[in-house]
Coordinates of C-alpha atoms in Angstrom, one line a residue:
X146 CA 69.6 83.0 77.2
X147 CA 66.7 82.3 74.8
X148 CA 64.4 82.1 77.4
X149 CA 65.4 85.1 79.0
X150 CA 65.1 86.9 75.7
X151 CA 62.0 85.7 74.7
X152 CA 60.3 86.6 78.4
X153 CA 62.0 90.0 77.9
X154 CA 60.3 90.8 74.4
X155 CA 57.3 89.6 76.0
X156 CA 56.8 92.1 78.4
X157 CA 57.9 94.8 76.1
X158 CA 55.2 93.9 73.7
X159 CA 52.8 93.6 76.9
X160 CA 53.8 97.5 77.5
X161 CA 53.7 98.4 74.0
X162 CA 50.2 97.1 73.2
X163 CA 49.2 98.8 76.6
X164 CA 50.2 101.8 75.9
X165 CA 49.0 101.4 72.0
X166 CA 45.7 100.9 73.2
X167 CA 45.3 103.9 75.7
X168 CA 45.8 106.0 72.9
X169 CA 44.1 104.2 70.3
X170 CA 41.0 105.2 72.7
X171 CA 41.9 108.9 72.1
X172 CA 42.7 108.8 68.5
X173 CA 41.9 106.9 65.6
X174 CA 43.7 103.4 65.6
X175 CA 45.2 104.0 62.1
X176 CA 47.5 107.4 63.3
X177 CA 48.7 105.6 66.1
X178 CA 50.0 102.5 64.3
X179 CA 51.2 104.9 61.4
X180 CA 53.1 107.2 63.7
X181 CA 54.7 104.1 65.3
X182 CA 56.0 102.7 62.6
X183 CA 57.5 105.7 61.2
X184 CA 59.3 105.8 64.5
X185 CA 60.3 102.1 64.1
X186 CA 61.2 103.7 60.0
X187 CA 63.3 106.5 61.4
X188 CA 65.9 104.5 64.2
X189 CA 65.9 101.7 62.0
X190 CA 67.5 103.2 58.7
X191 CA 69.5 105.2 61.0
X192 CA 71.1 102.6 63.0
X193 CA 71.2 99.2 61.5
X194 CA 73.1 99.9 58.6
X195 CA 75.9 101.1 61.0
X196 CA 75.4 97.7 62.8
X197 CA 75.6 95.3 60.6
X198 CA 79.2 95.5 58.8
X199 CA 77.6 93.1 55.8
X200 CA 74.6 93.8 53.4
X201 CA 71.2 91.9 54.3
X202 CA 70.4 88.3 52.9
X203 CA 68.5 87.1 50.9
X204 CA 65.9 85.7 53.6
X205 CA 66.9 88.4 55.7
X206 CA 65.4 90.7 53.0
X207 CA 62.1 88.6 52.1
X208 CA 61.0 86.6 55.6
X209 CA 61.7 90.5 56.8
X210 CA 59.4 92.0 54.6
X211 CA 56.7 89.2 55.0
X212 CA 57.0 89.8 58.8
X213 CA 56.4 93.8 57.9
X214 CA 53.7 93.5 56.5
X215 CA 52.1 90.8 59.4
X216 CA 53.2 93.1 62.1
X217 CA 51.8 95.9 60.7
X218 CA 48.3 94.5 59.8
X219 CA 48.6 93.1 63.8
X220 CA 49.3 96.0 65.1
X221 CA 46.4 98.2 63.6
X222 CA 44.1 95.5 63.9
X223 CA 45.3 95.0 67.7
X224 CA 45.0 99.0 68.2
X225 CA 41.6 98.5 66.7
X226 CA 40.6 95.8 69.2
X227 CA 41.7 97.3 72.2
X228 CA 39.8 100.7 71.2
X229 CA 36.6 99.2 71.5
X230 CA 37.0 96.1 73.8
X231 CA 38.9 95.4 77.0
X232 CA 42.2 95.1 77.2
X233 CA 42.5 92.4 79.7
X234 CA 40.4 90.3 77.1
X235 CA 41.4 91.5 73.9
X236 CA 45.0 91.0 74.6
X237 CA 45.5 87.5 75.8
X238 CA 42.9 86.1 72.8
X239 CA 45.5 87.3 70.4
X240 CA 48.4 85.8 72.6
X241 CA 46.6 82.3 72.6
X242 CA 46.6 82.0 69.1
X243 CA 49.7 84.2 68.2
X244 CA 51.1 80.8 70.3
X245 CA 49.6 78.4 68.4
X246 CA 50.6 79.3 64.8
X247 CA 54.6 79.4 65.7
X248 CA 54.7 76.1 67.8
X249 CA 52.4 74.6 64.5
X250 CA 55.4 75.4 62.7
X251 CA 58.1 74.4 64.3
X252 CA 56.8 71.2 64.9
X253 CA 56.0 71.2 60.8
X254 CA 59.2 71.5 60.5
X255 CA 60.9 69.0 62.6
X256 CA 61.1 70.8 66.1
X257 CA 61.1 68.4 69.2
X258 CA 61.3 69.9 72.5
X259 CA 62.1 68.1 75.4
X260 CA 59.0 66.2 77.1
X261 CA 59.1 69.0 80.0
X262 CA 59.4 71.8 77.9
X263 CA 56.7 70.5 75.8
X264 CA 54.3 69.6 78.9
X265 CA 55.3 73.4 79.3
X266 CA 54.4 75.0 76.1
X267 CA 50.7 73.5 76.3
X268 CA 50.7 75.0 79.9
X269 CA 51.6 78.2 78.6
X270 CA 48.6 78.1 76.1
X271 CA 46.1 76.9 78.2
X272 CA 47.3 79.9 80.4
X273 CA 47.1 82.3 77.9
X274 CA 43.7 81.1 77.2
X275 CA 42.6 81.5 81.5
X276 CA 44.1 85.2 81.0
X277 CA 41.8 85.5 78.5
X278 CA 38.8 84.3 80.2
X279 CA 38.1 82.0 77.0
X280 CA 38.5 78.4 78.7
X281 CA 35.2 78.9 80.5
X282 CA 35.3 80.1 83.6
X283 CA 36.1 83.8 83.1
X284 CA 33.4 86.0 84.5
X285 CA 33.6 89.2 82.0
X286 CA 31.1 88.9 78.9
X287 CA 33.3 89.1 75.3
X288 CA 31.5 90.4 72.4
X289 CA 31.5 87.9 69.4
X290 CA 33.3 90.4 67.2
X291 CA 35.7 91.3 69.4
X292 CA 37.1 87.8 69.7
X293 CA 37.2 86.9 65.8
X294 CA 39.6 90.7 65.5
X295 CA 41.4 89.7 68.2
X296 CA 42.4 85.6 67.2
X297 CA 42.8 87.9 63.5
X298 CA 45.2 89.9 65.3
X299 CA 47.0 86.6 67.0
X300 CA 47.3 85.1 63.8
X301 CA 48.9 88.2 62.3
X302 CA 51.3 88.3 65.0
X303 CA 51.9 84.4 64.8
X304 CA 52.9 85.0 61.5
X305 CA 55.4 87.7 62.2
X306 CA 56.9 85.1 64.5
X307 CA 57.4 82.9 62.2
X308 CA 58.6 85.5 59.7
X309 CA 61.3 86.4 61.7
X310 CA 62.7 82.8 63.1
X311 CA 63.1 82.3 59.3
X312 CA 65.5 85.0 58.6
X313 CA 68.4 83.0 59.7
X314 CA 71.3 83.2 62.2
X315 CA 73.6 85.4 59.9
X316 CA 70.7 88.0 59.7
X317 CA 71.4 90.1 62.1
X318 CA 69.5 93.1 62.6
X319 CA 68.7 93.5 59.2
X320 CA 65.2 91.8 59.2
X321 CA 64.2 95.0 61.6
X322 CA 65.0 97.1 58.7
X323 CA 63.6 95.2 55.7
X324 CA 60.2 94.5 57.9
X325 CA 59.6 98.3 57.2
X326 CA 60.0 97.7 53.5
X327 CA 56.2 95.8 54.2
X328 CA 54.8 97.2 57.1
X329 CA 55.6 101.4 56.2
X330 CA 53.5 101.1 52.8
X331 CA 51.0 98.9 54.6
X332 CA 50.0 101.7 57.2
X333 CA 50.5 104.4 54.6
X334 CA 48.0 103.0 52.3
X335 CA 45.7 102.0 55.3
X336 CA 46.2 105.6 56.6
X337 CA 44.5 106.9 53.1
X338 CA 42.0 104.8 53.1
X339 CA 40.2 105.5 56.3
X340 CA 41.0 109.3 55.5
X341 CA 38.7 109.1 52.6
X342 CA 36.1 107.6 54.3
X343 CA 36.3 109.8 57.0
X344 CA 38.1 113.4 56.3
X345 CA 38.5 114.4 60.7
X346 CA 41.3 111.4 60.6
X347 CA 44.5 113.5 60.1
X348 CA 48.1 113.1 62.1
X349 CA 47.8 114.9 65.3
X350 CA 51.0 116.8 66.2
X351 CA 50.2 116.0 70.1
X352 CA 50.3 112.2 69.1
X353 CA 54.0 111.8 67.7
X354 CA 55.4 111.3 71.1
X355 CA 53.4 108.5 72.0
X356 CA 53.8 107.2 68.8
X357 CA 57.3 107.7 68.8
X358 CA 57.2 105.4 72.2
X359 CA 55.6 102.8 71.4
X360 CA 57.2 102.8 67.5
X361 CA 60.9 102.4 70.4
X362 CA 59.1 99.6 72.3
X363 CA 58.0 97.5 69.3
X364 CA 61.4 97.8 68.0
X365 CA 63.0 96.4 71.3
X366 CA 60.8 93.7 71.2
X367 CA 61.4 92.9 68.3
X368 CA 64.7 92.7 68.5
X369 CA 64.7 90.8 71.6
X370 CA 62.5 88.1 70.0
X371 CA 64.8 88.3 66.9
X372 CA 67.4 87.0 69.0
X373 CA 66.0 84.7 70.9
X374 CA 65.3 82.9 67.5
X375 CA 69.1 82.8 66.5
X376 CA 69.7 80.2 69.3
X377 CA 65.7 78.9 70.6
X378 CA 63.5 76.6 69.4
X379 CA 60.5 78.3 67.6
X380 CA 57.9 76.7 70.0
X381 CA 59.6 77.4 72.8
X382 CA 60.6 80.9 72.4
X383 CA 57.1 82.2 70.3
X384 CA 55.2 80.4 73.0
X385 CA 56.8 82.5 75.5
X386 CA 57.0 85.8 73.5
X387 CA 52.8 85.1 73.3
X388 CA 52.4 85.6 76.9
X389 CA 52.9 89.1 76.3
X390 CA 49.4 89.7 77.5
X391 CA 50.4 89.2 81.4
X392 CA 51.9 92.8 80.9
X393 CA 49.3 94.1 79.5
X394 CA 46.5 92.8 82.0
X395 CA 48.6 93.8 84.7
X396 CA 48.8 97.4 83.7
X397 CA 45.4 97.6 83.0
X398 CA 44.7 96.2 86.7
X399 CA 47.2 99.3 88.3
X400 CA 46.2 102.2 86.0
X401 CA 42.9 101.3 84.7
X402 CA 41.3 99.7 87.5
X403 CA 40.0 96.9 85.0
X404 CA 40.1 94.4 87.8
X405 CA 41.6 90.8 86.7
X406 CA 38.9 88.4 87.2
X407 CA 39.4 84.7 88.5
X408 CA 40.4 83.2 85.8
X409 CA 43.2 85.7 85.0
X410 CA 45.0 85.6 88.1
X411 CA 44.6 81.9 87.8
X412 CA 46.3 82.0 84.3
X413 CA 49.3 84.3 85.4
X414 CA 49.9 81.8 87.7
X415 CA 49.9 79.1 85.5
X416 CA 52.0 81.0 83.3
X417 CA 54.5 81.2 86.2
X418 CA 54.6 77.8 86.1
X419 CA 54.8 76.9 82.5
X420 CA 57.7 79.7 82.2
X421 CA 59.6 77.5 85.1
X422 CA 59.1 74.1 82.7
X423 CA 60.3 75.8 80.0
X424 CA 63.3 77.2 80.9
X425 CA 64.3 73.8 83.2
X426 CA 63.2 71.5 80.3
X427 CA 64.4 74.1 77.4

């Protein structure tokens, strides 16, 4: 079940940052991560609190806040990225190294996956790497820049994984709600200060619904992942939660036309296979 959740939250990140970073190419990257989290603000003060029968804990409170406030600085930088790069780039540089942190981590802290789900867990990186056409033998030129905001990004979202795994098992959904308690100030500060710098940034009316979408998706995935954590190893469930990028490219492919180069289809595949060692060896 772990697996299955974690590949689930994957490719609803995948659609998320897809659809993030269409309209981050319309409008500045700050509204859309602001509008998105007050969507992820609004359904979660209005549901979780008729979830969860109990008040939060104490980690549930702090490791939910911490993981607010990196999602939040992910997600704008991600937007950010994806405005002014390629999305089947962009993306899977911040899935490589939002792998790495977790499984770090959880090996710091005693984790010991089997010897085929960890022969599977370096698969997945290396894949995530091919998708991103970083291991040498991707034919699409990357700007410099582009791929210091984008491993930024990973380790932002790297962070959040961690963030949440530590909330504990009797958490619940509380974390979803106390993440806002970081993340909600975050934008709203981040919101004013690119407003005074430049004064045409303002909330367009015509954005909210896309915001509102992709504020829905963010907070599926992260509850998906959430739960995976309850009963899954960090490295094994981050790890696959960080091939969110496989959605992502593939959209891009089928709407965009930004064709997958070699190296891409060459790391979906590999991902296919890591994601089978896994789950046998989880």
């Amino acid at each position: 079940m772990p697996v299955l959740l974690a590949l689930g939250s994957a490719l609803v990140y995948g659609v998320s940052d897809y659809v993030g970073g269409r309209a981050s190419r319309l409008r500045p990257p700050v509204v859309i991560a602001l509008l998105a989290e007050g969507a992820l603000l609004l359904v979660t003060v209005a549901a979780v609190p008729l979830i969860e029968a109990d008040g939060p804990t104490a980690a549930a409170i702090w490791w939910g806040v911490g993981g607010g406030l990196a999602g939040a600085t992910g997600v704008l930088g991600l937007y950010a990225a994806l405005a002014r790069g390629n999305m089947t780039v962009v993306a899977p540089v911040t899935g490589i190294v939002a792998a790495i942190v977790p499984v770090g981590v959880g090996v710091a802290l005693g984790e010991r996956p089997g010897l085929l789900a960890a022969a599977g867990i370096a698969l997945a990186v290396v894949a995530v790497a091919l998708i991103g056409g970083i291991a040498g033998v991707g034919d699409q030129p990357v700007e410099r820049s582009t791929i210091v905001l984008s491993a930024l990004v990973g380790a932002a979202f790297g962070m959040l994984f961690v963030a949440y795994s530590r909330t504990g098992d009797d958490s619940g959904t509380w974390p979803l709600l106390t993440a806002r308690a970081g993340g909600t100030p975050l934008l709203l500060i981040a919101f004013v200060l690119f407003r005074r710098r430049d004064r045409t940034i303002s909330i367009d009316r015509s954005a909210v619904p896309v915001g509102g979408v992709i504020g829905v998706l963010i907070l599926v995935a992260n509850g998906l992942y959430l739960w995976s954590t309850h009963d899954g190893l960090l490295s094994i469930v981050a790890v696959l939660v960080a091939l969110y990028p496989v959605s992502t490219v593939v959209l891009a492919a089928v709407l965009d036309r930004e064709r997958p180069s070699a190296s891409q289809v060459l790391g979906m595949a590999t991902a296919a296979i890591a994601v089978a060692m896994i789950t046998i060896g989880a």
